[in-house]
Coordinates of C-alpha atoms in Angstrom, one line a residue:
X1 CA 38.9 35.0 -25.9
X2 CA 41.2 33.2 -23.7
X3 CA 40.7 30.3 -21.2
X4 CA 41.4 32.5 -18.3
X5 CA 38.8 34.7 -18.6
X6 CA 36.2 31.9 -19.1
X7 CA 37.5 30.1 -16.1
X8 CA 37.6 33.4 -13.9
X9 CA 34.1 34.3 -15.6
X10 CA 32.8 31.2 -14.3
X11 CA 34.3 31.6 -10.5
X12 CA 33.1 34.9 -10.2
X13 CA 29.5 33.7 -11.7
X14 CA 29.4 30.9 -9.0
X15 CA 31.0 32.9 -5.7
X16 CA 28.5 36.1 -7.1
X17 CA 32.0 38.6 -5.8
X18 CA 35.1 39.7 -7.1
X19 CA 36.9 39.4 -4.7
X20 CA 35.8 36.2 -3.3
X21 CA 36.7 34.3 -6.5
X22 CA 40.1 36.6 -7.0
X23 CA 41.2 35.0 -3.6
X24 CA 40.1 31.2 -4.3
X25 CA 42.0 31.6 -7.4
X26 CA 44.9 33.2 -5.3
X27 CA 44.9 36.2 -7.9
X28 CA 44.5 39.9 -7.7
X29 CA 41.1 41.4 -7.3
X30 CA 42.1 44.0 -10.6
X31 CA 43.4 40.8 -12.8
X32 CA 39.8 39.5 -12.4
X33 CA 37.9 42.6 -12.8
X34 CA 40.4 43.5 -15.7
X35 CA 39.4 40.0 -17.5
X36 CA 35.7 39.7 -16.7
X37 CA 35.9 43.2 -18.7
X38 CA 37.6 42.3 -21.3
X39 CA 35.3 39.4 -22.0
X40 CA 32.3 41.7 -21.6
X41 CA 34.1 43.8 -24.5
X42 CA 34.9 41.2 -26.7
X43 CA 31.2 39.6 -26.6
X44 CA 30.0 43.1 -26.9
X45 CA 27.1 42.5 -23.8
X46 CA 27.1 42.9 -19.7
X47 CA 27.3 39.6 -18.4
X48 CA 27.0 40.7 -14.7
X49 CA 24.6 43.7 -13.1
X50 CA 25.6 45.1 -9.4
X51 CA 23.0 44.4 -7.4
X52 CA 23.8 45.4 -3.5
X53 CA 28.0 43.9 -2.6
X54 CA 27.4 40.9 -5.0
X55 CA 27.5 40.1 -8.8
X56 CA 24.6 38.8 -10.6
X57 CA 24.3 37.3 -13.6
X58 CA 22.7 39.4 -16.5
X59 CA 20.3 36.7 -19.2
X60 CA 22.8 36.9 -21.3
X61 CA 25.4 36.0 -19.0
X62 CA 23.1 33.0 -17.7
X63 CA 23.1 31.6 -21.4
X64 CA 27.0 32.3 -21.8
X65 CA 27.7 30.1 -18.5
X66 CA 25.9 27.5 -19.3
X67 CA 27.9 27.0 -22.4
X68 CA 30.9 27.6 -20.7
X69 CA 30.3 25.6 -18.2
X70 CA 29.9 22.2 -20.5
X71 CA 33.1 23.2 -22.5
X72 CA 35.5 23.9 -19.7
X73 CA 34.1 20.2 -18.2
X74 CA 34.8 19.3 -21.8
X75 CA 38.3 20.6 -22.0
X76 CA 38.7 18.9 -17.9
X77 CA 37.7 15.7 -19.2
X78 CA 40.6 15.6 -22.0
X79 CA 43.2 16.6 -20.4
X80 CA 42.2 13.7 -17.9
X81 CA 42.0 10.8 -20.7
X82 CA 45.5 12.4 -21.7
X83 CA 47.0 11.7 -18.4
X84 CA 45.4 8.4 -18.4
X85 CA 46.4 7.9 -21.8
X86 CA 49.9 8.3 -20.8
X87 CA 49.3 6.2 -17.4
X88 CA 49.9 2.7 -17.4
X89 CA 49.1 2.0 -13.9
X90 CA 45.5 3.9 -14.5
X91 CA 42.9 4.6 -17.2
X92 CA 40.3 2.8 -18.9
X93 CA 41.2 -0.4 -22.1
X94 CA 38.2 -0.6 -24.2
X95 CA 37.9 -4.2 -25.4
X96 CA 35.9 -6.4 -27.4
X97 CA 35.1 -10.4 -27.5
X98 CA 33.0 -12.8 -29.2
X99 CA 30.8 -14.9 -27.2
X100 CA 32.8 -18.1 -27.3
X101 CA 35.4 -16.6 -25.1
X102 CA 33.6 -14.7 -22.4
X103 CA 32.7 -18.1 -20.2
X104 CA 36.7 -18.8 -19.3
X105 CA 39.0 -16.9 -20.9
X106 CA 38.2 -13.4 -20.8
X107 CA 37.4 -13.2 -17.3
X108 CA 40.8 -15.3 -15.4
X109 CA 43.2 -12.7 -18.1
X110 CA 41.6 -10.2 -16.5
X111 CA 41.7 -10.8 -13.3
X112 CA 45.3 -12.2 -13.7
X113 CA 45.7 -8.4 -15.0
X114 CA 44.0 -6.5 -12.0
X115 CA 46.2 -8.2 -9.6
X116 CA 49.2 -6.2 -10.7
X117 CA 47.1 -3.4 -12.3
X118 CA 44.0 -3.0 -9.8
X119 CA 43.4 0.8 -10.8
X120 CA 43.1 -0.4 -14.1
X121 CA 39.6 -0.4 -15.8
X122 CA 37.9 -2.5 -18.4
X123 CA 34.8 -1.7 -21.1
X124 CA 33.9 -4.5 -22.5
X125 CA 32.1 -5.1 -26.1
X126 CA 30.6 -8.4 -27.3
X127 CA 30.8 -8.4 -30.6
X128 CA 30.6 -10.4 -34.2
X129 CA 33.4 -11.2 -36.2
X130 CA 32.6 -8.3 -38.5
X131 CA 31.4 -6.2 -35.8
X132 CA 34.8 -6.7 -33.8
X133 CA 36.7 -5.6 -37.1
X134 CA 34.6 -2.4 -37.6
X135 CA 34.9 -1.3 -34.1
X136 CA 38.5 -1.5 -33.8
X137 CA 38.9 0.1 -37.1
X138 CA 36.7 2.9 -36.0
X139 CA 38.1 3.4 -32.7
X140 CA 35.6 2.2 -30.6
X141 CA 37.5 -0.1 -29.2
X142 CA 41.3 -0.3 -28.0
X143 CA 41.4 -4.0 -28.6
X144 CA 39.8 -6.8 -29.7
X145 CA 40.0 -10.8 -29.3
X146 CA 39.2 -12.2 -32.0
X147 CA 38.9 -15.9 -34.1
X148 CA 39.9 -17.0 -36.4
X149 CA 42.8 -14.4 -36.8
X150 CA 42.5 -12.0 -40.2
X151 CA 45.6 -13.0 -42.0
X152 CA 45.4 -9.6 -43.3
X153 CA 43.0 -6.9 -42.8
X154 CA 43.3 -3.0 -44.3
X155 CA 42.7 -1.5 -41.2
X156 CA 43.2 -3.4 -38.5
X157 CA 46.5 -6.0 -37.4
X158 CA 47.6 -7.5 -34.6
X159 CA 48.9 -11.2 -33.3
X160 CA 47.6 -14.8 -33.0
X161 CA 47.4 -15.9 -29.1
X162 CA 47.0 -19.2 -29.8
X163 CA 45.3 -22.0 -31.8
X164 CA 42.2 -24.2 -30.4
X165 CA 41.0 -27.5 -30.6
X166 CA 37.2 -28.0 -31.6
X167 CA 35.5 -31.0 -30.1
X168 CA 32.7 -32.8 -31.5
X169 CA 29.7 -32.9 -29.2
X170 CA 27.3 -35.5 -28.9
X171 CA 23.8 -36.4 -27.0
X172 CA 24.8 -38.7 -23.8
X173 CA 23.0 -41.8 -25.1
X174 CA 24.8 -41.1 -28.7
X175 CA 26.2 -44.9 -29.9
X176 CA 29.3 -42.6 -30.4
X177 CA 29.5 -40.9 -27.0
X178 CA 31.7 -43.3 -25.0
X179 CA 34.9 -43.0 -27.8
X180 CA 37.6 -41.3 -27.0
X181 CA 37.8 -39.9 -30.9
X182 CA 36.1 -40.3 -33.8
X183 CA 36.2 -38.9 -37.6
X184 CA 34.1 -36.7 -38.2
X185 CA 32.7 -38.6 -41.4
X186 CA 31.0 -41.2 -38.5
X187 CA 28.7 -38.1 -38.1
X188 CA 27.6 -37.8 -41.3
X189 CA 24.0 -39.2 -41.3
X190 CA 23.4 -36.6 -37.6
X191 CA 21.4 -33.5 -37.2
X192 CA 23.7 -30.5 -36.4
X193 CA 23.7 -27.7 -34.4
X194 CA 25.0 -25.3 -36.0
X195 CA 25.6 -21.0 -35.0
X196 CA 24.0 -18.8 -37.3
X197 CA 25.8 -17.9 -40.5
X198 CA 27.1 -14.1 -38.6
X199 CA 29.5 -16.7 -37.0
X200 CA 32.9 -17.5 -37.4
X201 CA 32.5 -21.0 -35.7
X202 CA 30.0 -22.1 -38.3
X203 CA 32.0 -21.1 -41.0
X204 CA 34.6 -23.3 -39.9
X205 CA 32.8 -26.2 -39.2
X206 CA 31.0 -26.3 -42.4
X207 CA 34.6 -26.1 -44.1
X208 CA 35.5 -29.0 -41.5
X209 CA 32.6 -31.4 -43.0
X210 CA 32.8 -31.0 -46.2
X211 CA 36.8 -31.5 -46.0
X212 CA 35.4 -34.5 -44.3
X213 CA 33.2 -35.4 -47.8
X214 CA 29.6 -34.1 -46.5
X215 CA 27.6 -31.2 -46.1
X216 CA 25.8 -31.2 -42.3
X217 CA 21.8 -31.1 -41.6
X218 CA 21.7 -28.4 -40.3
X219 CA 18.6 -29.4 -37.4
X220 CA 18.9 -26.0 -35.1
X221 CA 20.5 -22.8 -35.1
X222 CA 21.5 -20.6 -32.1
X223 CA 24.1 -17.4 -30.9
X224 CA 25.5 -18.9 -27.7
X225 CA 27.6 -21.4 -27.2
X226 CA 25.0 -22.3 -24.1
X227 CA 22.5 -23.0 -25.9
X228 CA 24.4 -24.7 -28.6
X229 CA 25.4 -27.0 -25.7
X230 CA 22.0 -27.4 -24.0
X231 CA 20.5 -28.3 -27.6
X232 CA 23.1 -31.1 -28.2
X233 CA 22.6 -32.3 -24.7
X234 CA 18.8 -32.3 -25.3
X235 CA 19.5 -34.8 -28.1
X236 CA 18.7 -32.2 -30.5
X237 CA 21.3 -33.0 -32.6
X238 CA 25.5 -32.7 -32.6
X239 CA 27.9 -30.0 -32.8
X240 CA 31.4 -29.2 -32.7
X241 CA 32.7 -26.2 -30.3
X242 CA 36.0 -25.1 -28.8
X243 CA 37.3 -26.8 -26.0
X244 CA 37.1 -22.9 -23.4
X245 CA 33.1 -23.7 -24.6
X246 CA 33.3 -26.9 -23.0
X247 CA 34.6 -25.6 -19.3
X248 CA 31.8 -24.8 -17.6
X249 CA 29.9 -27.5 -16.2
X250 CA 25.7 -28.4 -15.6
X251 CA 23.3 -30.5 -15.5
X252 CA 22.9 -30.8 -18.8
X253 CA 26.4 -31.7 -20.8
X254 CA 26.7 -33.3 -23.7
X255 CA 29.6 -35.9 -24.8
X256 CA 32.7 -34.1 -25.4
X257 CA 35.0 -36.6 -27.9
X258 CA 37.9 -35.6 -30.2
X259 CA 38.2 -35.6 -33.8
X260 CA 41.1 -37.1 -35.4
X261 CA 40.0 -36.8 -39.0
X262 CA 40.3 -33.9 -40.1
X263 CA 41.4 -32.3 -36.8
X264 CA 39.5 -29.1 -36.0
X265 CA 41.3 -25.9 -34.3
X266 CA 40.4 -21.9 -34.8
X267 CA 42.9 -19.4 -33.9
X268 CA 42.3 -16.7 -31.7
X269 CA 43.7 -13.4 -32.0
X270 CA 44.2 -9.6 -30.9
X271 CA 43.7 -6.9 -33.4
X272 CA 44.2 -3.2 -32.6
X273 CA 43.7 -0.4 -35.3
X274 CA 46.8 -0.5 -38.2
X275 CA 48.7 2.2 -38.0
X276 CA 47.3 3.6 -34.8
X277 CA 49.0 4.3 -30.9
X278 CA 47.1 2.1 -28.2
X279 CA 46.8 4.2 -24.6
X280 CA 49.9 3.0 -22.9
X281 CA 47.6 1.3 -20.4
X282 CA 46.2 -0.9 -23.3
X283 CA 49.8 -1.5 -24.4
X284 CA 50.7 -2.8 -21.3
X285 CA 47.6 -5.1 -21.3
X286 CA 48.7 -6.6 -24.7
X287 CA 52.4 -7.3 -23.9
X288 CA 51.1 -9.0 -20.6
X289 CA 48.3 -11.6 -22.8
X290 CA 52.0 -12.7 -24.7
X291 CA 53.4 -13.3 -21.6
X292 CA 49.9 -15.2 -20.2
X293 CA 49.5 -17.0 -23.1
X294 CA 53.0 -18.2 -23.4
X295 CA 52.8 -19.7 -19.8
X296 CA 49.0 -21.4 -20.7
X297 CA 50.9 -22.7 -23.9

């Protein structure tokens, strides 16, 4: 069975003539016929029945186009992600993020991107650490930002972008909120705010208290940096979050001050699947974040 005779078994099947789909495909009326027979042979039923000047389908024939009908829109819709693939000026980059990045970040890169790129476009995944790591390793997704960086992964590798400052994050009427920096030791005896354990961030502020000689209260617990904010500037208790966390204004903000001792940073990171091609257009979206992040460094 060849993919001619599907594809002229479907144009005759839609025009209901011969000859009708033999000119519309700009081939002879006999190569059709000859085809469509051959098909009929090789299947071993009648797909069409003569009724008046036109072709009609046979119930069998109604079953076969159906099927051929999804797997020539199958075999359309490869060959189009091929060309895409190989297109760096179209196609789709499937990317993933973790909350803490989507307020500033992720949206100015891309539309920095689209402005040289506007056919370009963008799937985007929230994701967990872990659930950023399986995806790319899976294939579900082109690329990934990512923090803090895996130093080394099985199945996944990629680059560091660039290393962030954590803040501390205090109620407005906090005895510590006018400082320009503290240690983070002065926060001992305060309720925290912390993300829930799925989180990178709270990983790495845990690490950063106890290198600091205590273990944090933990008062509340939330998923978004937005609320972790709003909680803090409630008086709810204090936090520490990455300075692109700290961006976007409101009503409510809490005190942002530095911490000297120990300073806090994450690093933030693309991954892409080891061992693995990226589309070209995701290729070119990668070497343009070096080039973005070396002029924001």
């Amino acid at each position: 069975m060849e993919l001619r005779q599907l594809q002229y078994f479907v144009k005759v099947a839609r025009k209901q003539h011969v000859t009708q789909a033999a000119e519309e495909m700009h081939v002879a009326q006999s190569a059709v016929s000859r085809q469509i027979h051959l098909l009929e042979e090789e299947l071993g039923v009648s797909l069409f029945v003569q009724k008046g000047r036109n072709l009609h389908l046979t119930s069998v024939g109604q079953l076969f186009l159906s099927r051929v009908e999804g797997i020539l829109t199958d075999l359309e819709r490869a060959v189009g992600e091929i060309h895409e693939f190989l297109d760096p000026e179209a196609g789709e980059i499937r990317i993933g993020f973790p909350h803490s990045l989507v307020i500033h970040l992720l949206p100015s890169v891309i539309a920095a991107f689209k402005k040289d790129h506007p056919n370009v476009k963008f799937r985007l995944r929230q994701g967990t650490y872990n659930s950023l790591i399986r995806d790319v390793s899976k294939g579900e997704l082109d690329l990934a930002f990512i923090s803090p960086f895996p130093e080394s992964h099985d199945y996944v590798t990629g680059e560091i972008l660039l290393t962030e400052e954590l803040f501390a994050i205090l109620p407005p009427n906090h005895i510590l909120a006018d400082y320009n920096s503290i240690r983070l030791q002065q926060l001992k005896d305060d309720s925290f705010v912390m993300f829930s354990e799925e989180y990178t961030l709270r990983s790495i502020v845990m690490e950063a208290c106890v290198k600091a000689g205590f273990t944090p209260k933990i008062e509340f617990e939330g998923e978004e940096t937005d609320t972790i904010r709003g909680l803090v500037a409630a008086g709810m208790g204090v936090s520490l979050l990455p300075s692109m966390a700290l961006m976007e204004g409101g009503i409510m903000q809490p005190a942002k001050i530095r911490v000297t001792d120990p300073q806090v940073t994450r690093t933030v990171g693309l991954i892409r699947r080891n061992e693995q091609k990226l589309p070209l257009v995701a290729d070119v979206f990668r070497r343009f974040l070096f080039d973005y992040f070396q002029i924001l460094k």
